[in-house]
mmCIF file of N, CA, C and O in Angstrom:
data_model
loop_
_atom_site.group_PDB
_atom_site.id
_atom_site.type_symbol
_atom_site.label_atom_id
_atom_site.label_comp_id
_atom_site.label_asym_id
_atom_site.label_seq_id
_atom_site.Cartn_x
_atom_site.Cartn_y
_atom_site.Cartn_z
ATOM 1 N N UNK A 88 -12.074 -4.725 -4.383
ATOM 2 C CA UNK A 88 -11.591 -3.421 -3.423
ATOM 3 C C UNK A 88 -10.530 -3.200 -3.863
ATOM 4 O O UNK A 88 -10.194 -2.830 -3.043
ATOM 5 N N UNK A 89 -9.426 -3.999 -4.126
ATOM 6 C CA UNK A 89 -8.040 -3.398 -4.817
ATOM 7 C C UNK A 89 -7.665 -3.730 -5.313
ATOM 8 O O UNK A 89 -7.741 -4.459 -6.688
ATOM 9 N N UNK A 90 -7.680 -1.776 -7.008
ATOM 10 C CA UNK A 90 -7.689 -3.184 -8.429
ATOM 11 C C UNK A 90 -6.446 -1.600 -8.517
ATOM 12 O O UNK A 90 -6.736 -0.749 -8.793
ATOM 13 N N UNK A 91 -5.650 -2.195 -8.940
ATOM 14 C CA UNK A 91 -5.073 -1.798 -10.240
ATOM 15 C C UNK A 91 -5.314 -1.492 -11.625
ATOM 16 O O UNK A 91 -5.128 -2.525 -11.925
ATOM 17 N N UNK A 92 -4.586 -0.367 -12.624
ATOM 18 C CA UNK A 92 -5.599 -0.917 -13.583
ATOM 19 C C UNK A 92 -4.336 0.342 -14.887
ATOM 20 O O UNK A 92 -3.525 1.458 -13.913
ATOM 21 N N UNK A 93 -3.086 -0.021 -15.260
ATOM 22 C CA UNK A 93 -2.368 -0.210 -15.908
ATOM 23 C C UNK A 93 -0.946 0.430 -15.039
ATOM 24 O O UNK A 93 -0.600 2.310 -15.536
ATOM 25 N N UNK A 94 -0.494 0.553 -13.964
ATOM 26 C CA UNK A 94 -0.355 1.576 -12.539
ATOM 27 C C UNK A 94 1.690 1.192 -13.071
ATOM 28 O O UNK A 94 1.719 0.196 -13.374
ATOM 29 N N UNK A 95 2.268 2.111 -13.827
ATOM 30 C CA UNK A 95 3.890 2.034 -13.202
ATOM 31 C C UNK A 95 4.258 3.531 -12.509
ATOM 32 O O UNK A 95 3.520 4.074 -11.787
ATOM 33 N N UNK A 96 5.342 3.159 -11.536
ATOM 34 C CA UNK A 96 6.231 4.235 -10.773
ATOM 35 C C UNK A 96 7.454 4.075 -11.019
ATOM 36 O O UNK A 96 8.006 2.509 -11.320
ATOM 37 N N UNK A 97 7.501 5.010 -11.902
ATOM 38 C CA UNK A 97 8.713 5.649 -11.520
ATOM 39 C C UNK A 97 9.517 6.359 -11.020
ATOM 40 O O UNK A 97 8.958 7.596 -11.242
ATOM 41 N N UNK A 98 11.090 5.850 -10.306
ATOM 42 C CA UNK A 98 11.441 7.232 -9.624
ATOM 43 C C UNK A 98 12.142 7.951 -9.989
ATOM 44 O O UNK A 98 12.116 9.409 -9.747
ATOM 45 N N UNK A 99 13.656 7.371 -10.675
ATOM 46 C CA UNK A 99 14.022 8.910 -11.215
ATOM 47 C C UNK A 99 13.843 7.807 -13.082
ATOM 48 O O UNK A 99 13.436 6.561 -13.453
ATOM 49 N N UNK A 100 14.904 8.409 -13.798
ATOM 50 C CA UNK A 100 14.706 7.600 -15.261
ATOM 51 C C UNK A 100 15.153 6.658 -15.659
ATOM 52 O O UNK A 100 14.753 5.711 -15.878
ATOM 53 N N UNK A 101 16.120 5.715 -14.311
ATOM 54 C CA UNK A 101 16.119 4.488 -14.499
ATOM 55 C C UNK A 101 16.416 3.755 -12.893
ATOM 56 O O UNK A 101 16.506 2.471 -13.318
ATOM 57 N N UNK A 102 14.843 4.565 -12.394
ATOM 58 C CA UNK A 102 14.315 2.888 -11.125
ATOM 59 C C UNK A 102 13.190 3.553 -11.277
ATOM 60 O O UNK A 102 12.022 4.142 -11.081
ATOM 61 N N UNK A 103 12.681 2.746 -12.323
ATOM 62 C CA UNK A 103 11.126 2.447 -12.519
ATOM 63 C C UNK A 103 11.098 0.645 -11.712
ATOM 64 O O UNK A 103 11.292 -0.368 -12.197
ATOM 65 N N UNK A 104 9.583 1.468 -10.505
ATOM 66 C CA UNK A 104 9.443 -0.303 -9.764
ATOM 67 C C UNK A 104 8.128 -0.653 -9.883
ATOM 68 O O UNK A 104 8.757 -2.264 -9.820
ATOM 69 N N UNK A 105 7.880 -0.466 -10.856
ATOM 70 C CA UNK A 105 6.304 -1.163 -11.520
ATOM 71 C C UNK A 105 6.306 -0.257 -13.010
ATOM 72 O O UNK A 105 6.570 1.077 -12.999
ATOM 73 N N UNK A 106 5.983 -1.269 -13.709
ATOM 74 C CA UNK A 106 5.492 -0.713 -15.530
ATOM 75 C C UNK A 106 4.580 -1.745 -15.506
ATOM 76 O O UNK A 106 4.522 -2.982 -15.661
ATOM 77 N N UNK A 107 3.481 -1.370 -15.919
ATOM 78 C CA UNK A 107 2.089 -1.755 -16.197
ATOM 79 C C UNK A 107 1.222 -2.518 -16.312
ATOM 80 O O UNK A 107 1.221 -3.301 -16.302
ATOM 81 N N UNK A 108 1.308 -2.600 -15.012
ATOM 82 C CA UNK A 108 0.653 -3.468 -13.503
ATOM 83 C C UNK A 108 -1.022 -3.525 -14.194
ATOM 84 O O UNK A 108 -1.405 -2.730 -13.360
ATOM 85 N N UNK A 109 -1.889 -4.506 -14.352
ATOM 86 C CA UNK A 109 -3.028 -4.829 -13.862
ATOM 87 C C UNK A 109 -3.317 -5.352 -13.222
ATOM 88 O O UNK A 109 -3.803 -6.246 -13.908
ATOM 89 N N UNK A 110 -4.227 -5.637 -12.317
ATOM 90 C CA UNK A 110 -4.673 -6.643 -11.068
ATOM 91 C C UNK A 110 -5.903 -6.464 -10.154
ATOM 92 O O UNK A 110 -6.369 -5.870 -10.413
ATOM 93 N N UNK A 111 -7.001 -7.464 -9.804
ATOM 94 C CA UNK A 111 -7.720 -7.238 -9.385
ATOM 95 C C UNK A 111 -7.501 -8.009 -8.031
ATOM 96 O O UNK A 111 -7.230 -8.531 -8.251
ATOM 97 N N UNK A 112 -7.825 -7.259 -6.979
ATOM 98 C CA UNK A 112 -8.823 -8.319 -5.373
ATOM 99 C C UNK A 112 -9.292 -8.488 -5.015
ATOM 100 O O UNK A 112 -10.221 -6.826 -4.528
ATOM 101 N N UNK A 113 -10.192 -9.218 -4.738
ATOM 102 C CA UNK A 113 -11.224 -9.091 -4.587
ATOM 103 C C UNK A 113 -11.517 -9.203 -2.571
ATOM 104 O O UNK A 113 -10.303 -9.703 -1.836
ATOM 105 N N UNK A 114 -12.694 -8.893 -2.135
ATOM 106 C CA UNK A 114 -12.670 -8.584 -0.937
ATOM 107 C C UNK A 114 -12.963 -9.906 -0.328
ATOM 108 O O UNK A 114 -13.463 -10.928 -1.178
ATOM 109 N N UNK A 115 -11.629 -10.110 0.759
ATOM 110 C CA UNK A 115 -11.486 -11.172 1.388
ATOM 111 C C UNK A 115 -10.665 -12.193 0.672
ATOM 112 O O UNK A 115 -10.349 -13.953 0.856
ATOM 113 N N UNK A 116 -10.160 -12.025 -0.859
ATOM 114 C CA UNK A 116 -9.697 -12.685 -0.951
ATOM 115 C C UNK A 116 -7.877 -12.619 -1.012
ATOM 116 O O UNK A 116 -7.332 -11.234 -0.224
ATOM 117 N N UNK A 117 -7.124 -13.850 -0.844
ATOM 118 C CA UNK A 117 -5.181 -14.085 -0.125
ATOM 119 C C UNK A 117 -4.971 -14.168 -0.974
ATOM 120 O O UNK A 117 -4.975 -14.805 -2.549
ATOM 121 N N UNK A 118 -4.026 -12.755 -0.969
ATOM 122 C CA UNK A 118 -3.163 -12.903 -1.978
ATOM 123 C C UNK A 118 -1.840 -12.940 -1.469
ATOM 124 O O UNK A 118 -0.582 -12.070 -0.442
ATOM 125 N N UNK A 119 -0.642 -13.404 -1.768
ATOM 126 C CA UNK A 119 1.170 -13.829 -1.540
ATOM 127 C C UNK A 119 1.538 -12.818 -2.548
ATOM 128 O O UNK A 119 1.631 -13.297 -4.255
ATOM 129 N N UNK A 120 2.294 -11.900 -2.306
ATOM 130 C CA UNK A 120 3.797 -11.366 -3.386
ATOM 131 C C UNK A 120 5.032 -12.057 -3.849
ATOM 132 O O UNK A 120 5.668 -12.272 -1.597
ATOM 133 N N UNK A 121 5.539 -12.199 -3.745
ATOM 134 C CA UNK A 121 7.174 -12.750 -3.663
ATOM 135 C C UNK A 121 6.990 -12.161 -5.435
ATOM 136 O O UNK A 121 7.327 -12.212 -6.540
ATOM 137 N N UNK A 122 8.809 -12.403 -5.177
ATOM 138 C CA UNK A 122 9.966 -11.931 -5.647
ATOM 139 C C UNK A 122 11.398 -11.493 -5.106
ATOM 140 O O UNK A 122 11.366 -10.876 -4.485
ATOM 141 N N UNK A 123 12.225 -11.492 -6.399
ATOM 142 C CA UNK A 123 13.267 -10.916 -6.190
ATOM 143 C C UNK A 123 12.865 -8.959 -5.159
ATOM 144 O O UNK A 123 12.086 -8.442 -5.906
ATOM 145 N N UNK A 124 14.357 -9.464 -5.034
ATOM 146 C CA UNK A 124 14.641 -8.106 -4.070
ATOM 147 C C UNK A 124 14.585 -6.567 -5.125
ATOM 148 O O UNK A 124 15.490 -7.077 -6.467
ATOM 149 N N UNK A 125 13.793 -5.135 -5.578
ATOM 150 C CA UNK A 125 13.643 -4.824 -6.314
ATOM 151 C C UNK A 125 12.878 -5.068 -7.015
ATOM 152 O O UNK A 125 12.491 -4.118 -8.703
ATOM 153 N N UNK A 126 11.764 -5.836 -7.326
ATOM 154 C CA UNK A 126 10.915 -6.911 -8.425
ATOM 155 C C UNK A 126 9.291 -5.404 -8.201
ATOM 156 O O UNK A 126 8.709 -5.263 -8.935
ATOM 157 N N UNK A 127 9.338 -5.052 -6.575
ATOM 158 C CA UNK A 127 8.373 -3.680 -6.543
ATOM 159 C C UNK A 127 7.828 -4.617 -5.735
ATOM 160 O O UNK A 127 6.394 -3.102 -5.738
ATOM 161 N N UNK A 128 7.543 -5.264 -5.092
ATOM 162 C CA UNK A 128 6.652 -5.624 -4.299
ATOM 163 C C UNK A 128 6.158 -4.535 -3.369
ATOM 164 O O UNK A 128 5.144 -4.378 -2.360
ATOM 165 N N UNK A 129 7.060 -3.800 -2.780
ATOM 166 C CA UNK A 129 7.215 -3.322 -0.974
ATOM 167 C C UNK A 129 6.076 -1.810 -2.086
ATOM 168 O O UNK A 129 5.629 -1.019 -1.159
ATOM 169 N N UNK A 130 7.265 -1.631 -3.384
ATOM 170 C CA UNK A 130 6.187 -0.607 -3.905
ATOM 171 C C UNK A 130 5.117 -0.630 -3.851
ATOM 172 O O UNK A 130 3.503 0.400 -3.890
ATOM 173 N N UNK A 131 4.316 -1.391 -4.317
ATOM 174 C CA UNK A 131 3.050 -1.842 -4.844
ATOM 175 C C UNK A 131 2.282 -2.116 -3.303
ATOM 176 O O UNK A 131 0.688 -1.402 -3.452
ATOM 177 N N UNK A 132 2.691 -2.439 -2.599
ATOM 178 C CA UNK A 132 1.960 -2.551 -1.092
ATOM 179 C C UNK A 132 1.544 -0.508 -0.480
ATOM 180 O O UNK A 132 0.803 -0.630 -0.070
ATOM 181 N N UNK A 133 2.878 -0.088 -0.589
ATOM 182 C CA UNK A 133 2.497 1.184 -0.345
ATOM 183 C C UNK A 133 1.851 2.399 -1.219
ATOM 184 O O UNK A 133 1.023 2.938 -0.623
ATOM 185 N N UNK A 134 1.204 1.717 -2.755
ATOM 186 C CA UNK A 134 0.619 2.743 -3.138
ATOM 187 C C UNK A 134 -1.068 2.457 -2.397
ATOM 188 O O UNK A 134 -1.628 2.743 -2.531
ATOM 189 N N UNK A 135 -1.323 1.000 -2.705
ATOM 190 C CA UNK A 135 -2.656 0.257 -1.431
ATOM 191 C C UNK A 135 -2.912 0.639 -0.189
ATOM 192 O O UNK A 135 -4.067 1.521 0.172
ATOM 193 N N UNK A 136 -1.473 1.442 0.703
ATOM 194 C CA UNK A 136 -1.444 2.103 1.603
ATOM 195 C C UNK A 136 -1.533 3.770 1.476
ATOM 196 O O UNK A 136 -1.582 4.388 2.960
ATOM 197 N N UNK A 137 -1.603 4.212 0.062
ATOM 198 C CA UNK A 137 -1.233 5.782 -0.203
ATOM 199 C C UNK A 137 -0.208 6.669 0.566
ATOM 200 O O UNK A 137 -0.398 7.061 0.918
ATOM 201 N N UNK A 138 0.807 5.537 0.875
ATOM 202 C CA UNK A 138 1.407 6.093 0.573
ATOM 203 C C UNK A 138 3.237 6.363 -0.268
ATOM 204 O O UNK A 138 3.780 7.001 -0.016
ATOM 205 N N UNK A 139 2.724 6.454 -1.126
ATOM 206 C CA UNK A 139 3.148 5.733 -2.697
ATOM 207 C C UNK A 139 2.280 6.176 -3.935
ATOM 208 O O UNK A 139 1.137 5.631 -2.939
ATOM 209 N N UNK A 140 2.294 6.894 -4.346
ATOM 210 C CA UNK A 140 1.766 7.973 -5.981
ATOM 211 C C UNK A 140 1.779 6.620 -6.979
ATOM 212 O O UNK A 140 3.485 6.706 -6.991
ATOM 213 N N UNK A 141 1.136 6.475 -8.011
ATOM 214 C CA UNK A 141 1.631 5.873 -9.440
ATOM 215 C C UNK A 141 1.628 6.810 -10.042
ATOM 216 O O UNK A 141 1.294 8.310 -9.889
ATOM 217 N N UNK A 142 2.692 6.717 -10.583
ATOM 218 C CA UNK A 142 3.597 7.482 -11.534
ATOM 219 C C UNK A 142 2.316 8.064 -12.994
ATOM 220 O O UNK A 142 1.933 8.787 -13.975
ATOM 221 N N UNK A 143 1.784 6.609 -12.763
ATOM 222 C CA UNK A 143 1.224 6.715 -14.065
ATOM 223 C C UNK A 143 -0.328 5.763 -13.452
ATOM 224 O O UNK A 143 -0.149 4.753 -13.120
ATOM 225 N N UNK A 144 -1.284 5.614 -14.077
ATOM 226 C CA UNK A 144 -2.472 4.585 -14.324
ATOM 227 C C UNK A 144 -3.017 5.020 -12.982
ATOM 228 O O UNK A 144 -3.108 5.509 -12.319
ATOM 229 N N UNK A 145 -4.430 3.340 -12.435
ATOM 230 C CA UNK A 145 -5.137 4.597 -11.489
ATOM 231 C C UNK A 145 -4.708 2.797 -10.566
ATOM 232 O O UNK A 145 -5.049 2.169 -10.694
ATOM 233 N N UNK A 146 -5.105 3.519 -8.956
ATOM 234 C CA UNK A 146 -5.220 2.971 -7.917
ATOM 235 C C UNK A 146 -6.405 2.858 -7.508
ATOM 236 O O UNK A 146 -6.355 3.914 -6.301
ATOM 237 N N UNK A 147 -6.916 2.194 -7.187
ATOM 238 C CA UNK A 147 -8.192 1.908 -7.055
ATOM 239 C C UNK A 147 -8.598 1.254 -5.538
ATOM 240 O O UNK A 147 -7.948 -0.133 -5.438
ATOM 241 N N UNK A 148 -8.496 1.573 -4.214
ATOM 242 C CA UNK A 148 -8.828 0.740 -3.377
ATOM 243 C C UNK A 148 -10.198 1.054 -2.455
ATOM 244 O O UNK A 148 -10.195 2.304 -2.258
ATOM 245 N N UNK A 149 -10.794 -0.084 -1.744
ATOM 246 C CA UNK A 149 -12.125 0.484 -1.518
ATOM 247 C C UNK A 149 -13.495 1.538 -2.269
ATOM 248 O O UNK A 149 -13.423 2.573 -1.245
ATOM 249 N N UNK A 150 -13.158 1.462 -3.597
ATOM 250 C CA UNK A 150 -14.115 2.347 -4.669
ATOM 251 C C UNK A 150 -12.720 3.961 -4.165
ATOM 252 O O UNK A 150 -13.810 5.000 -5.026
ATOM 253 N N UNK A 151 -12.456 4.452 -3.578
ATOM 254 C CA UNK A 151 -11.188 5.205 -3.621
ATOM 255 C C UNK A 151 -10.251 5.454 -4.641
ATOM 256 O O UNK A 151 -9.151 4.717 -4.535
ATOM 257 N N UNK A 152 -10.041 6.361 -6.195
ATOM 258 C CA UNK A 152 -8.498 6.775 -6.554
ATOM 259 C C UNK A 152 -7.619 7.092 -5.632
ATOM 260 O O UNK A 152 -7.639 7.663 -4.898
ATOM 261 N N UNK A 153 -6.516 6.318 -5.380
ATOM 262 C CA UNK A 153 -5.424 6.753 -4.415
ATOM 263 C C UNK A 153 -5.011 7.818 -4.855
ATOM 264 O O UNK A 153 -4.383 8.888 -5.127
ATOM 265 N N UNK A 154 -4.802 8.121 -6.718
ATOM 266 C CA UNK A 154 -3.870 9.040 -6.874
ATOM 267 C C UNK A 154 -4.604 10.704 -6.244
ATOM 268 O O UNK A 154 -4.373 11.480 -6.490
ATOM 269 N N UNK A 155 -5.630 10.432 -6.445
ATOM 270 C CA UNK A 155 -6.724 11.579 -5.884
ATOM 271 C C UNK A 155 -7.085 11.855 -4.518
ATOM 272 O O UNK A 155 -7.865 13.249 -4.350
ATOM 273 N N UNK A 156 -6.382 10.731 -3.979
ATOM 274 C CA UNK A 156 -7.610 10.917 -2.625
ATOM 275 C C UNK A 156 -6.320 11.897 -1.960
ATOM 276 O O UNK A 156 -5.061 12.284 -1.768
ATOM 277 N N UNK A 157 -7.312 12.495 -0.818
ATOM 278 C CA UNK A 157 -6.352 14.081 -0.520
ATOM 279 C C UNK A 157 -5.704 13.229 0.820
ATOM 280 O O UNK A 157 -6.172 12.364 1.668
ATOM 281 N N UNK A 158 -4.695 13.971 1.552
ATOM 282 C CA UNK A 158 -4.039 13.971 2.478
ATOM 283 C C UNK A 158 -5.348 13.904 3.857
ATOM 284 O O UNK A 158 -4.432 12.470 4.362
ATOM 285 N N UNK A 159 -5.977 14.145 4.406
ATOM 286 C CA UNK A 159 -7.414 14.049 4.703
ATOM 287 C C UNK A 159 -8.338 13.027 5.132
ATOM 288 O O UNK A 159 -7.907 12.185 5.912
ATOM 289 N N UNK A 160 -7.980 12.769 3.501
ATOM 290 C CA UNK A 160 -9.345 10.819 3.971
ATOM 291 C C UNK A 160 -7.618 9.989 3.862
ATOM 292 O O UNK A 160 -9.052 8.612 3.489
ATOM 293 N N UNK A 161 -6.567 9.859 4.219
ATOM 294 C CA UNK A 161 -5.456 8.683 4.045
ATOM 295 C C UNK A 161 -5.993 8.189 5.163
ATOM 296 O O UNK A 161 -5.846 7.099 5.651
ATOM 297 N N UNK A 162 -6.236 8.961 6.526
ATOM 298 C CA UNK A 162 -6.008 7.544 7.280
ATOM 299 C C UNK A 162 -7.797 7.386 7.439
ATOM 300 O O UNK A 162 -7.277 6.119 7.700
ATOM 301 N N UNK A 163 -8.205 7.644 6.842
ATOM 302 C CA UNK A 163 -9.841 7.104 7.071
ATOM 303 C C UNK A 163 -9.189 5.403 5.575
ATOM 304 O O UNK A 163 -10.235 4.523 6.014
ATOM 305 N N UNK A 164 -8.956 4.974 5.056
ATOM 306 C CA UNK A 164 -8.507 4.177 3.955
ATOM 307 C C UNK A 164 -7.660 3.290 4.593
ATOM 308 O O UNK A 164 -8.470 2.024 4.999
ATOM 309 N N UNK A 165 -6.552 3.127 6.094
ATOM 310 C CA UNK A 165 -5.929 3.069 6.259
ATOM 311 C C UNK A 165 -6.465 2.154 7.164
ATOM 312 O O UNK A 165 -6.380 1.283 8.543
ATOM 313 N N UNK A 166 -7.532 3.550 7.548
ATOM 314 C CA UNK A 166 -8.930 2.173 9.308
ATOM 315 C C UNK A 166 -8.739 0.652 8.925
ATOM 316 O O UNK A 166 -9.404 0.190 8.990
ATOM 317 N N UNK A 167 -9.011 0.295 7.409
ATOM 318 C CA UNK A 167 -9.693 -0.216 6.400
ATOM 319 C C UNK A 167 -8.315 -1.784 6.385
ATOM 320 O O UNK A 167 -8.639 -2.271 5.423
ATOM 321 N N UNK A 168 -7.558 -0.899 6.761
ATOM 322 C CA UNK A 168 -6.429 -1.978 5.512
ATOM 323 C C UNK A 168 -5.481 -2.448 6.649
ATOM 324 O O UNK A 168 -5.287 -2.004 7.851
ATOM 325 N N UNK A 169 -4.769 -3.851 6.663
ATOM 326 C CA UNK A 169 -3.654 -4.337 7.157
ATOM 327 C C UNK A 169 -2.513 -4.631 6.637
ATOM 328 O O UNK A 169 -3.220 -5.503 5.621
ATOM 329 N N UNK A 170 -1.402 -4.013 6.628
ATOM 330 C CA UNK A 170 -0.512 -4.541 6.054
ATOM 331 C C UNK A 170 1.457 -4.546 6.968
ATOM 332 O O UNK A 170 0.635 -3.549 7.906
ATOM 333 N N UNK A 171 1.927 -5.281 6.405
ATOM 334 C CA UNK A 171 2.920 -5.806 7.691
ATOM 335 C C UNK A 171 4.401 -5.365 6.191
ATOM 336 O O UNK A 171 4.184 -6.454 5.976
ATOM 337 N N UNK A 172 5.151 -4.543 6.712
ATOM 338 C CA UNK A 172 6.245 -4.179 5.866
ATOM 339 C C UNK A 172 7.817 -5.029 6.397
ATOM 340 O O UNK A 172 7.387 -5.683 8.092
ATOM 341 N N UNK A 173 8.662 -5.563 5.965
ATOM 342 C CA UNK A 173 9.691 -6.030 6.696
ATOM 343 C C UNK A 173 9.942 -5.652 7.837
ATOM 344 O O UNK A 173 11.563 -6.209 8.535
ATOM 345 N N UNK A 174 10.041 -4.154 7.715
ATOM 346 C CA UNK A 174 11.219 -3.257 7.965
ATOM 347 C C UNK A 174 9.638 -2.795 9.883
ATOM 348 O O UNK A 174 8.818 -3.071 9.770
ATOM 349 N N UNK A 175 10.745 -2.595 10.942
ATOM 350 C CA UNK A 175 10.473 -3.008 12.635
ATOM 351 C C UNK A 175 9.632 -1.389 12.196
ATOM 352 O O UNK A 175 10.586 -1.065 12.359
ATOM 353 N N UNK A 176 8.316 -1.159 12.586
ATOM 354 C CA UNK A 176 7.905 0.079 13.253
ATOM 355 C C UNK A 176 7.139 0.095 14.357
ATOM 356 O O UNK A 176 6.452 0.410 14.654
ATOM 357 N N UNK A 177 7.846 -0.349 15.291
ATOM 358 C CA UNK A 177 7.079 -0.789 16.845
ATOM 359 C C UNK A 177 7.635 0.558 17.251
ATOM 360 O O UNK A 177 8.751 1.578 17.154
ATOM 361 N N UNK A 178 6.819 0.811 18.421
ATOM 362 C CA UNK A 178 6.289 2.344 19.693
ATOM 363 C C UNK A 178 7.352 1.845 20.174
ATOM 364 O O UNK A 178 7.488 0.796 20.899
ATOM 365 N N UNK A 179 8.001 2.712 20.760
ATOM 366 C CA UNK A 179 10.244 1.662 21.443
ATOM 367 C C UNK A 179 8.605 1.708 22.985
ATOM 368 O O UNK A 179 8.734 1.114 24.302
ATOM 369 N N UNK A 180 7.926 2.672 22.792
ATOM 370 C CA UNK A 180 7.680 3.347 24.724
ATOM 371 C C UNK A 180 6.169 2.264 24.501
ATOM 372 O O UNK A 180 5.334 2.294 26.784
ATOM 373 N N UNK A 181 6.146 1.064 24.143
ATOM 374 C CA UNK A 181 4.432 0.268 24.232
ATOM 375 C C UNK A 181 5.207 -1.613 24.490
ATOM 376 O O UNK A 181 6.286 -1.553 22.813
ATOM 377 N N UNK A 182 4.177 -2.457 24.344
ATOM 378 C CA UNK A 182 4.961 -3.448 24.302
ATOM 379 C C UNK A 182 4.379 -4.363 23.023
ATOM 380 O O UNK A 182 3.186 -2.826 22.670
ATOM 381 N N UNK A 183 4.864 -4.881 22.003
ATOM 382 C CA UNK A 183 4.499 -5.378 20.632
ATOM 383 C C UNK A 183 2.973 -6.036 21.371
ATOM 384 O O UNK A 183 2.573 -5.386 20.398
ATOM 385 N N UNK A 184 2.103 -6.461 21.980
ATOM 386 C CA UNK A 184 0.664 -6.689 22.391
ATOM 387 C C UNK A 184 0.319 -5.114 22.198
ATOM 388 O O UNK A 184 -0.428 -4.995 21.159
ATOM 389 N N UNK A 185 0.778 -4.322 22.919
ATOM 390 C CA UNK A 185 0.665 -2.618 22.498
ATOM 391 C C UNK A 185 0.190 -2.550 21.892
ATOM 392 O O UNK A 185 -0.896 -1.670 21.328
ATOM 393 N N UNK A 186 1.567 -2.356 20.728
ATOM 394 C CA UNK A 186 1.478 -1.884 18.748
ATOM 395 C C UNK A 186 0.525 -2.489 18.355
ATOM 396 O O UNK A 186 -0.590 -1.937 17.385
ATOM 397 N N UNK A 187 0.274 -4.387 18.608
ATOM 398 C CA UNK A 187 -0.309 -4.632 17.441
ATOM 399 C C UNK A 187 -1.980 -4.194 17.530
ATOM 400 O O UNK A 187 -2.644 -3.657 16.716
ATOM 401 N N UNK A 188 -2.375 -3.625 19.325
ATOM 402 C CA UNK A 188 -3.581 -3.267 19.416
ATOM 403 C C UNK A 188 -3.982 -1.989 19.225
ATOM 404 O O UNK A 188 -5.084 -1.388 18.988
ATOM 405 N N UNK A 189 -2.968 -1.498 18.851
ATOM 406 C CA UNK A 189 -3.216 0.014 18.364
ATOM 407 C C UNK A 189 -4.666 0.493 17.533
ATOM 408 O O UNK A 189 -5.444 1.718 18.172
ATOM 409 N N UNK A 190 -4.479 0.130 16.302
ATOM 410 C CA UNK A 190 -5.381 -0.126 14.899
ATOM 411 C C UNK A 190 -7.179 -0.189 15.787
ATOM 412 O O UNK A 190 -7.918 0.256 15.083
ATOM 413 N N UNK A 191 -7.234 -1.205 16.892
ATOM 414 C CA UNK A 191 -8.120 -1.362 17.270
ATOM 415 C C UNK A 191 -8.865 -0.355 18.190
ATOM 416 O O UNK A 191 -10.215 0.298 18.835
ATOM 417 N N UNK A 192 -8.230 0.719 18.716
ATOM 418 C CA UNK A 192 -7.689 1.593 19.949
ATOM 419 C C UNK A 192 -9.228 3.055 18.470
ATOM 420 O O UNK A 192 -9.117 3.215 17.310
#
C-alpha cells in the first residue's frame, strides 16, 4: 500500500529531512512514527499525502508514484488516506464533529 524506495528529501544544502529511506507498509498494517523534533516524521507523512515530493527515490501509495502524480490526481489519492498532524487545521465555521465527518461527504 505504501512504499518508500531510497527516498531522500533535501530542502537546502544544509537542511536534509530524509536520507535514503526504504520501507514498506502493507494494507491493514499499523505503523507508529516516533523521533525527536526535526527527524523527518512530518516530511514522511506529507510525502504519503503528496503534500511534499521526494528529492530522490520513489514514494508509491496505492500503486501511484507520488513523484509523477499530477495535481488533478492528488484529491483522488487522498480520498483513501487518513492523516492527523499535530497542527490543528479545523474549519472555524463547523463543529469538531462536522470537521471530522467532512471526508465522508
